[in-house]
Short mmCIF file of C-alpha atoms in Angstrom, two decimals:
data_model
loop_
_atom_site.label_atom_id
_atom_site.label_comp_id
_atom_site.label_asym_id
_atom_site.label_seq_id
_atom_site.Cartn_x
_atom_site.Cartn_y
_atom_site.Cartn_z
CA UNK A 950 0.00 0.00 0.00
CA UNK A 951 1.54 3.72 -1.19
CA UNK A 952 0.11 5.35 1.51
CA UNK A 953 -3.61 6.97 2.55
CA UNK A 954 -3.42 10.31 0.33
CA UNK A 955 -6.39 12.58 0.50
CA UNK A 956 -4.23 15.22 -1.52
CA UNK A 957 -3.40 15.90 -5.19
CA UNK A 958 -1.29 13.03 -5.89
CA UNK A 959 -0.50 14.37 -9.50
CA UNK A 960 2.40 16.81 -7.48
CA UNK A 961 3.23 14.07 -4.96
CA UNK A 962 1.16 15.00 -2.09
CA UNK A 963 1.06 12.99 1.07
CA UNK A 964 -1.12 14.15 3.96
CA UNK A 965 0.87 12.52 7.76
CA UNK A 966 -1.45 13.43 10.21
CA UNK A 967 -2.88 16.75 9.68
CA UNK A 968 0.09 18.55 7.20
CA UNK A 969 0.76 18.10 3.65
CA UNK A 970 4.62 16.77 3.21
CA UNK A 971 6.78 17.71 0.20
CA UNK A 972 6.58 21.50 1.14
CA UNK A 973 2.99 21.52 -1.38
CA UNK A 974 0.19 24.38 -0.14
CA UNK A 975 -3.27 22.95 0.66
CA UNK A 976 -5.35 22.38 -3.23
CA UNK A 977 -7.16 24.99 -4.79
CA UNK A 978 -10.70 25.59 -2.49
CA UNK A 979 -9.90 23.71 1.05
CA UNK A 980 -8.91 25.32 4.09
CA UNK A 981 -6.03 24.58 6.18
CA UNK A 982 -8.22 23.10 10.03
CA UNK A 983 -11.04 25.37 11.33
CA UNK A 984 -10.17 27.53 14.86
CA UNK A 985 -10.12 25.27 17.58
CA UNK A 986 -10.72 28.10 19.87
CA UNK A 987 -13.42 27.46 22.70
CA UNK A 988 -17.15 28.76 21.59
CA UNK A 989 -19.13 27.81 24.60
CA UNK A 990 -22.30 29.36 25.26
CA UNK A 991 -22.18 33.01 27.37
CA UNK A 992 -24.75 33.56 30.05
CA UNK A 993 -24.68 32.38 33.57
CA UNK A 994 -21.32 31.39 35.40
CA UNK A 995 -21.78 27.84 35.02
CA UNK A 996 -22.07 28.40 31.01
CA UNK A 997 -19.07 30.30 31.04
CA UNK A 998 -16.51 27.42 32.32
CA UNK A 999 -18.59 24.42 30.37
CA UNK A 1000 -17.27 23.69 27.52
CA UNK A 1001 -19.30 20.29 25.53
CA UNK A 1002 -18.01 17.72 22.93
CA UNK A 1003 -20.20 16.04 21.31
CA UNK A 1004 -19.52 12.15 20.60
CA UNK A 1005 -21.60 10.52 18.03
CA UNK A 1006 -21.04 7.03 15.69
CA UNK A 1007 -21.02 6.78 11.51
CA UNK A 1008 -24.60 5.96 10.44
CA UNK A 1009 -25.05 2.62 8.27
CA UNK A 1010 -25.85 4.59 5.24
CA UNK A 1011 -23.42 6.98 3.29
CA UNK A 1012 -24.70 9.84 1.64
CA UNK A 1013 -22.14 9.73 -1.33
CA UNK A 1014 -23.77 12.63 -2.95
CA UNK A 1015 -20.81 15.57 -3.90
CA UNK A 1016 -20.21 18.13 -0.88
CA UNK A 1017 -20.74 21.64 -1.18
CA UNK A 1018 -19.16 22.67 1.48
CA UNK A 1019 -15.51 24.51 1.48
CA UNK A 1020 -14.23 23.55 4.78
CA UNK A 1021 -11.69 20.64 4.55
CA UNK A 1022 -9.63 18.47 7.80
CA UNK A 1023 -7.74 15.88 7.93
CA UNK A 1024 -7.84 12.72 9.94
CA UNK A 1025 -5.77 12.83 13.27
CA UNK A 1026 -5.28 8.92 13.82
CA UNK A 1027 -3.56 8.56 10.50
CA UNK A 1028 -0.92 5.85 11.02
CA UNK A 1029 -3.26 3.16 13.05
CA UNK A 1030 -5.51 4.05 10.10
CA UNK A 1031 -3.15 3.22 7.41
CA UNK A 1032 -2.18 -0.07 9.61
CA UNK A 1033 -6.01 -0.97 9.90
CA UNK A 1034 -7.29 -0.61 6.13
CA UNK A 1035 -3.77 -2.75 5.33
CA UNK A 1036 -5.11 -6.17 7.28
CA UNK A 1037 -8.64 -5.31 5.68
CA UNK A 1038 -7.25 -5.45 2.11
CA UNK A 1039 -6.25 -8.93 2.87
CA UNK A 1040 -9.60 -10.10 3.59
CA UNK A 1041 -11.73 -11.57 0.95
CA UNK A 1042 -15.39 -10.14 0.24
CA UNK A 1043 -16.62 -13.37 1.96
CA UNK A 1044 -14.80 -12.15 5.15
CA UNK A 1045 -15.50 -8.53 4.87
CA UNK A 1046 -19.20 -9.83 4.68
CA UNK A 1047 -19.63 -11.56 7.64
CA UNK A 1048 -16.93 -8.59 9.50
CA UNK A 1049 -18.66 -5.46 8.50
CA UNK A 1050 -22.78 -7.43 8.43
CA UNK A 1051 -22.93 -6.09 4.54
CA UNK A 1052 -24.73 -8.35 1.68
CA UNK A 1053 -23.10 -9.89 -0.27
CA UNK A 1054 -22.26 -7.18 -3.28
CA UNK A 1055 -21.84 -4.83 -0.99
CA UNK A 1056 -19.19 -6.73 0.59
CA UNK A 1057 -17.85 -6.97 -2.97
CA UNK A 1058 -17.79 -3.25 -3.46
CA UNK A 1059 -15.76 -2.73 -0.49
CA UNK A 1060 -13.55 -5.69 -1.28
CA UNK A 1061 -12.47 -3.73 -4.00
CA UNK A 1062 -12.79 0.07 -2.53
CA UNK A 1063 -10.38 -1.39 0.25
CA UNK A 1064 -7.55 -2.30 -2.38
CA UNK A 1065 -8.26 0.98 -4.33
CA UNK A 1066 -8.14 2.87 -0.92
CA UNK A 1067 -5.59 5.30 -1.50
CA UNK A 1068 -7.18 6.63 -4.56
CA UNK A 1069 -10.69 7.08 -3.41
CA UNK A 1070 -12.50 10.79 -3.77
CA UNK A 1071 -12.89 12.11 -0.06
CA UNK A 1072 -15.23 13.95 1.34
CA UNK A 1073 -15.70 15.23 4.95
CA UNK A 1074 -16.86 12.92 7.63
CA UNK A 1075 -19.88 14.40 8.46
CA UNK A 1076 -21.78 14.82 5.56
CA UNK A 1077 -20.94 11.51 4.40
CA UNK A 1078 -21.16 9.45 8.01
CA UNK A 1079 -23.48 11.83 9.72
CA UNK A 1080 -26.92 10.42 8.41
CA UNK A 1081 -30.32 12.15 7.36
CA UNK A 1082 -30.79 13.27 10.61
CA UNK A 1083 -27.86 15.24 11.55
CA UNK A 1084 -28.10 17.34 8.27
CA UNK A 1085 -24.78 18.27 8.71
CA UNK A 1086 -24.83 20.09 5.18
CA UNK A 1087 -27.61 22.06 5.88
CA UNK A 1088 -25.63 23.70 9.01
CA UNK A 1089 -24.72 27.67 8.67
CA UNK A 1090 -21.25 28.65 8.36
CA UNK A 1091 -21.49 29.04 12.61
CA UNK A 1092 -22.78 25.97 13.49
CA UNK A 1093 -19.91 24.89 10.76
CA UNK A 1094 -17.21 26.37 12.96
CA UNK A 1095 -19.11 25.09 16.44
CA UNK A 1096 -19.40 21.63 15.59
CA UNK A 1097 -15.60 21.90 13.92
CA UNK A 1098 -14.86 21.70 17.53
CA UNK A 1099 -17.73 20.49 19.62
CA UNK A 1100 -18.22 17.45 17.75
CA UNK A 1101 -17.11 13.67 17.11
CA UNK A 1102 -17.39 10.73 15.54
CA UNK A 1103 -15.95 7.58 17.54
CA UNK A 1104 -15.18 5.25 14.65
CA UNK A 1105 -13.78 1.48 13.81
CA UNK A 1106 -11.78 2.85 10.83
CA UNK A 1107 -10.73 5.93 11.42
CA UNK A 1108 -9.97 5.98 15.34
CA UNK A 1109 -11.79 9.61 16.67
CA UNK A 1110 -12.96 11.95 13.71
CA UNK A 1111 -13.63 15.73 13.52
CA UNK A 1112 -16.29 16.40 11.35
CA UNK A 1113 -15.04 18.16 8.84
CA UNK A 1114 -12.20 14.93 8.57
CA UNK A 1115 -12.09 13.77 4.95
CA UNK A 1116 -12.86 10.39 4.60
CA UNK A 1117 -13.30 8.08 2.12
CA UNK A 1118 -16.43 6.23 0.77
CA UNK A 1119 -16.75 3.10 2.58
CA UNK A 1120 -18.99 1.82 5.28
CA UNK A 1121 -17.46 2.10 8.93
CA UNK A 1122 -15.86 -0.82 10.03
CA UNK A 1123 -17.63 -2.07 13.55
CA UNK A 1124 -15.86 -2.05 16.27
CA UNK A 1125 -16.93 -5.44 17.95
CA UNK A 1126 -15.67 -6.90 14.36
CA UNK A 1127 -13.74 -9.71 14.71
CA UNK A 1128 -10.23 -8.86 13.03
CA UNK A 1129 -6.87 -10.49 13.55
CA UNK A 1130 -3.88 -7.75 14.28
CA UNK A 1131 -0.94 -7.22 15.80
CA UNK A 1132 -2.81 -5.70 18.76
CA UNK A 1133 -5.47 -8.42 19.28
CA UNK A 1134 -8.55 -10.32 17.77
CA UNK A 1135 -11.47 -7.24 17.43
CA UNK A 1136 -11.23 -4.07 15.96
CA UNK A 1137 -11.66 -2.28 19.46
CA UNK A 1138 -8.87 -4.20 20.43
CA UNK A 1139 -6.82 -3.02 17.98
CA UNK A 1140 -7.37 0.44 18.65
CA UNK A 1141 -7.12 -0.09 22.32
CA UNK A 1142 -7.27 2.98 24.48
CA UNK A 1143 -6.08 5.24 21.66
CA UNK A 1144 -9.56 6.75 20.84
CA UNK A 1145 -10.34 7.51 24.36
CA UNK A 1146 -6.96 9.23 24.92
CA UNK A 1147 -7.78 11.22 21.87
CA UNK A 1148 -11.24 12.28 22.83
CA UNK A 1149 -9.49 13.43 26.20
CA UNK A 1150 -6.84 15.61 24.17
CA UNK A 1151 -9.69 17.05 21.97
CA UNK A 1152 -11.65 17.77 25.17
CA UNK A 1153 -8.96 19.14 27.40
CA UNK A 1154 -7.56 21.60 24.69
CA UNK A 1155 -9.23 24.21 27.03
CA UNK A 1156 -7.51 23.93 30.11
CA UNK A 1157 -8.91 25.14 33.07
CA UNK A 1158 -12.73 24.39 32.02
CA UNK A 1159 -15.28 21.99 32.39
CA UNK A 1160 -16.00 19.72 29.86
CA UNK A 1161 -19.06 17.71 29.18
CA UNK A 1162 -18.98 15.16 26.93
CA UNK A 1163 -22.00 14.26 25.52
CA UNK A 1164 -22.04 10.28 24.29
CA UNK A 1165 -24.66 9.92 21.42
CA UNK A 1166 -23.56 6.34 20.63
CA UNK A 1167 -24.96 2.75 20.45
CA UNK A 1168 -23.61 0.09 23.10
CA UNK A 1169 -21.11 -1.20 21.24
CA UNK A 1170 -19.03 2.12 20.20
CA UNK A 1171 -19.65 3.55 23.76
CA UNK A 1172 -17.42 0.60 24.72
CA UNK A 1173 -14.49 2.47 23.31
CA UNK A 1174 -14.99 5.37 25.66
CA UNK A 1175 -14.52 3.69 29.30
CA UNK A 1176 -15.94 6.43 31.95
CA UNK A 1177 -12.83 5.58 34.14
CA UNK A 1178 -10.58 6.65 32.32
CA UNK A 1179 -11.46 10.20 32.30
CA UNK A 1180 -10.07 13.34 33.75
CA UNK A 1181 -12.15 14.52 36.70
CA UNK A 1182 -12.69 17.83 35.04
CA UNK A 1183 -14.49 15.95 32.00
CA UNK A 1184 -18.20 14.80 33.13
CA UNK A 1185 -19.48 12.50 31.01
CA UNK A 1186 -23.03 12.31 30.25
CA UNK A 1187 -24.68 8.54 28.82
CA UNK A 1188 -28.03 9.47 26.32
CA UNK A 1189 -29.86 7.09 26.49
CA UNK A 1190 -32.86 6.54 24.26
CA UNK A 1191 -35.51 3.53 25.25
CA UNK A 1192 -38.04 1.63 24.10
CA UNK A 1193 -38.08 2.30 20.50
CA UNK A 1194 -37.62 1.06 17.33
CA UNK A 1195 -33.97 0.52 16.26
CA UNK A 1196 -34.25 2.94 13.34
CA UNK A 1197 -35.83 5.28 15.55
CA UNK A 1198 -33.23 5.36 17.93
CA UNK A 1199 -30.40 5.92 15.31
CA UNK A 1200 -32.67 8.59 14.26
CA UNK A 1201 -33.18 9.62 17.70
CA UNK A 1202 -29.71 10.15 18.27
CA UNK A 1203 -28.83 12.49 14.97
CA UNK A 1204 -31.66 14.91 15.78
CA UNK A 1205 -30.46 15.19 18.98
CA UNK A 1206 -26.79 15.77 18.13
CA UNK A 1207 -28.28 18.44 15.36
CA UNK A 1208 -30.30 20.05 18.68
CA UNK A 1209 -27.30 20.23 20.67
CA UNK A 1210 -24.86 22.00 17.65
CA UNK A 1211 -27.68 24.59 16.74
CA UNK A 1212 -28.36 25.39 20.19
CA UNK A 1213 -25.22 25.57 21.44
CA UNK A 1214 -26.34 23.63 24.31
CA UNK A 1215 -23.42 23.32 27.45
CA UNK A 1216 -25.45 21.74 30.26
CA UNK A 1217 -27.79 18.76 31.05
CA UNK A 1218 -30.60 20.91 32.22
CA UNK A 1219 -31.20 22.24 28.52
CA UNK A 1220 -31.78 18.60 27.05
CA UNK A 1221 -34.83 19.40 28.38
CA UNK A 1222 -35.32 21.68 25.54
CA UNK A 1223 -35.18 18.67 22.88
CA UNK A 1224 -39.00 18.41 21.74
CA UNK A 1225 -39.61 14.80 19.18
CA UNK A 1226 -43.34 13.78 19.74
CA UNK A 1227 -42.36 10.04 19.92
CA UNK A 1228 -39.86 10.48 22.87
CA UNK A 1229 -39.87 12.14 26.30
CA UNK A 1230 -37.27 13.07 28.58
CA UNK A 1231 -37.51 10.50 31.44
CA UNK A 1232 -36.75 13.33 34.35
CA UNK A 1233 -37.06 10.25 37.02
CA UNK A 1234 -34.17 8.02 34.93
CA UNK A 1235 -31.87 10.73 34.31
CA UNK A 1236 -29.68 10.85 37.05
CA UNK A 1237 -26.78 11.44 37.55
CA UNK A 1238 -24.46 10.63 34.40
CA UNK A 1239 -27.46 9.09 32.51
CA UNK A 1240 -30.14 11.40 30.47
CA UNK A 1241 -32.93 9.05 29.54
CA UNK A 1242 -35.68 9.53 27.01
CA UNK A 1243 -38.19 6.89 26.44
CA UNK A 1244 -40.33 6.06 23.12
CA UNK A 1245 -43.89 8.06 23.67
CA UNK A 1246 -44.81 7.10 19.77
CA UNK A 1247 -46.95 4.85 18.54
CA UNK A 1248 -46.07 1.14 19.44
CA UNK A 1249 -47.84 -0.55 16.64
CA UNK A 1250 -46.08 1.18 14.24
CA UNK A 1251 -42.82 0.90 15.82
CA UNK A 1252 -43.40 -2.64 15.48
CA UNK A 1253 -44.36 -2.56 11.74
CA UNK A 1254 -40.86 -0.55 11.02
CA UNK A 1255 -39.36 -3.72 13.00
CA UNK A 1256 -40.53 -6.13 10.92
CA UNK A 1257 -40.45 -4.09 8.02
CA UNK A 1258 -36.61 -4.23 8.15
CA UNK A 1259 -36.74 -7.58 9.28
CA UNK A 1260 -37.93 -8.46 6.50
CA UNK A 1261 -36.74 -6.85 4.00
CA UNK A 1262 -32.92 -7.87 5.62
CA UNK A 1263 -34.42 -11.11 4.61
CA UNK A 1264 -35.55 -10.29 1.13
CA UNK A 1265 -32.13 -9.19 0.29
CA UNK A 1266 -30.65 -12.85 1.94
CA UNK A 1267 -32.93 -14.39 0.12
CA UNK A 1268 -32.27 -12.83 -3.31
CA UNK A 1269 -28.40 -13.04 -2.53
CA UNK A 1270 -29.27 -16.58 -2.11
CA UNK A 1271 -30.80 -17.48 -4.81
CA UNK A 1272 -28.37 -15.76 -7.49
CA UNK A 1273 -25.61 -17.67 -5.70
CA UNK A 1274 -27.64 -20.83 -6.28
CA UNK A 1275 -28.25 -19.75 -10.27
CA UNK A 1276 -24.29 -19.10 -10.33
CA UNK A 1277 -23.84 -22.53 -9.01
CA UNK A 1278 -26.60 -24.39 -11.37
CA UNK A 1279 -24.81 -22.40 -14.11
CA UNK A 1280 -21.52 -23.87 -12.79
CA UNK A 1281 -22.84 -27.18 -12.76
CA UNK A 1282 -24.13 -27.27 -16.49
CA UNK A 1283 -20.96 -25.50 -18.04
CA UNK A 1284 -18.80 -28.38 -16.25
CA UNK A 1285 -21.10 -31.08 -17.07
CA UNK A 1286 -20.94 -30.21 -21.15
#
């Protein structure tokens, strides 16, 4: 592999870490990273030492559609990165299927996008990870700026992203994957206690302050932010979302991250200030480092959205199935004349 480049690589460019090497200036239109100066909210004292991140997961679907915005990062974790996509090129699509839960073609796709890394158009991490919910492209050049710094993505590929990171177009790798490396069996393994040690260096660049940091992620990437290793001066704060449908929950999540940029929002009493009409801020389970909202909506459609994907899930195993049984009767014949 000839390296992750996410520059022109007509002059030779080579991004290591967050610089260009080989003395080139940043291509035409991007911007060198956004001010990581603090933007917390003004008001009462409180407000004025609290200081939130934002920590949120890549959705399941890309939005591959061409960026308009200007505003261009580049990925912190680069090295582990490079190290990581290497032992996925030597998997097969068969292993990449059953690794990443992708159907067969897809896991095809990325079979190939995964030797072809290198050379894949970027495009930043939240407009292409950050789902229909989040709407990161439809934020205003502020909220640009505040969630340049206030938010996250925790992710299996790419370590800890800001989200204005280019990336490239391929699905996030899980992190409960099983994946042999040098540093263990799973992809968490692998990454270790790297990601947490990054959030903490993202959250402490403003010494002296209070951080909250917000965790807007499913079970299985929270796992990758253990509560004790924090700083005491970081609080962390669990979201929980209950009782709903799965895809409601995901969705749950990315209108509440999009709440929390466009509000500015610093402190746990202003979750209150979310509004969805199928959830509820559960004031009796949020305590203490947990803010729980539980489903309100309508159960008997929740369970219809269940089953829908259920079953369409199966549809697509089904038709997967059945071309690889064609493939096979085709086989058969061919060998058999």
């Amino acid at each position: 592999m000839t390296g992750l480049s996410f520059a022109d690589q007509k002059f030779g460019q080579r991004v290591i870490g967050n610089k260009i090497t080989s003395g080139y200036a940043l291509p035409e239109g991007w911007e060198p990273t956004l001010s990581n100066e603090p933007t917390w909210k003004m008001g009462g004292s409180e407000e004025k030492t609290t200081w939130a991140l934002i920590v949120m997961e890549p959705d399941t679907s890309l939005n591959l559609k061409p960026s308009g915005c200007s505003n261009h990062t580049y990925i912190q974790m680069f090295k582990k990165t490079e190290e990581l996509v290497e032992s996925l090129q030597a998997q097969s699509a068969e292993s990449l299927q059953d690794l990443m839960g992708l159907s067969a073609k897809s896991a095809k796709g990325h079979a190939d996008r995964f030797q072809s890394f290198h050379k894949l158009p970027p495009k930043q991490a939240a407009l292409i990870f950050g789902g229909d919910a989040l709407r990161a492209a439809d934020f205003s050049s502020s909220d640009e700026k505040y969630a340049e710094t206030h938010l996250r993505f925790v992710s299996g590929l790419y370590g800890v992203l800001r989200p204005y990171d280019d990336v490239k177009p391929v699905r996030d790798v899980p992190l409960g994957a099983k994946l042999a490396t040098k540093k263990g069996k799973t992809v968490l393994e692998f990454w270790g206690d790297a990601i947490i040690k990054q959030l903490v260096k993202d959250a402490t660049g403003t010494a002296g302050r209070k951080v909250l940091l917000v965790l807007l992620v499913s079970e299985e990437y929270e796992k990758a932010v253990p509560l004790d290793a924090l700083p005491k001066e970081i609080k962390a704060i669990q979201v929980l979302f209950q009782g709903g449908p799965e895809a409601d929950t995901r969705k749950a999540r990315g209108l509440l991250g999009r709440h929390l940029i466009r509000k500015r929002v610093c402190l746990v009493n202003d979750f209150q200030e979310f509004e969805h009409e199928d959830w509820k801020m559960d004031q009796f389970k949020s305590r203490g480092s947990k803010v729980v909202f539980t489903w309100v909506g309508d159960p008997v459609e929740g369970s219809k959205k269940e089953k829908k994907g259920e079953k369409d899930s199966g549809d697509k195993a089904r038709k997967g199935d059945r071309k690889e049984k064609e493939k096979g009767k085709g086989r058969k014949a061919s060998a058999s004349r």
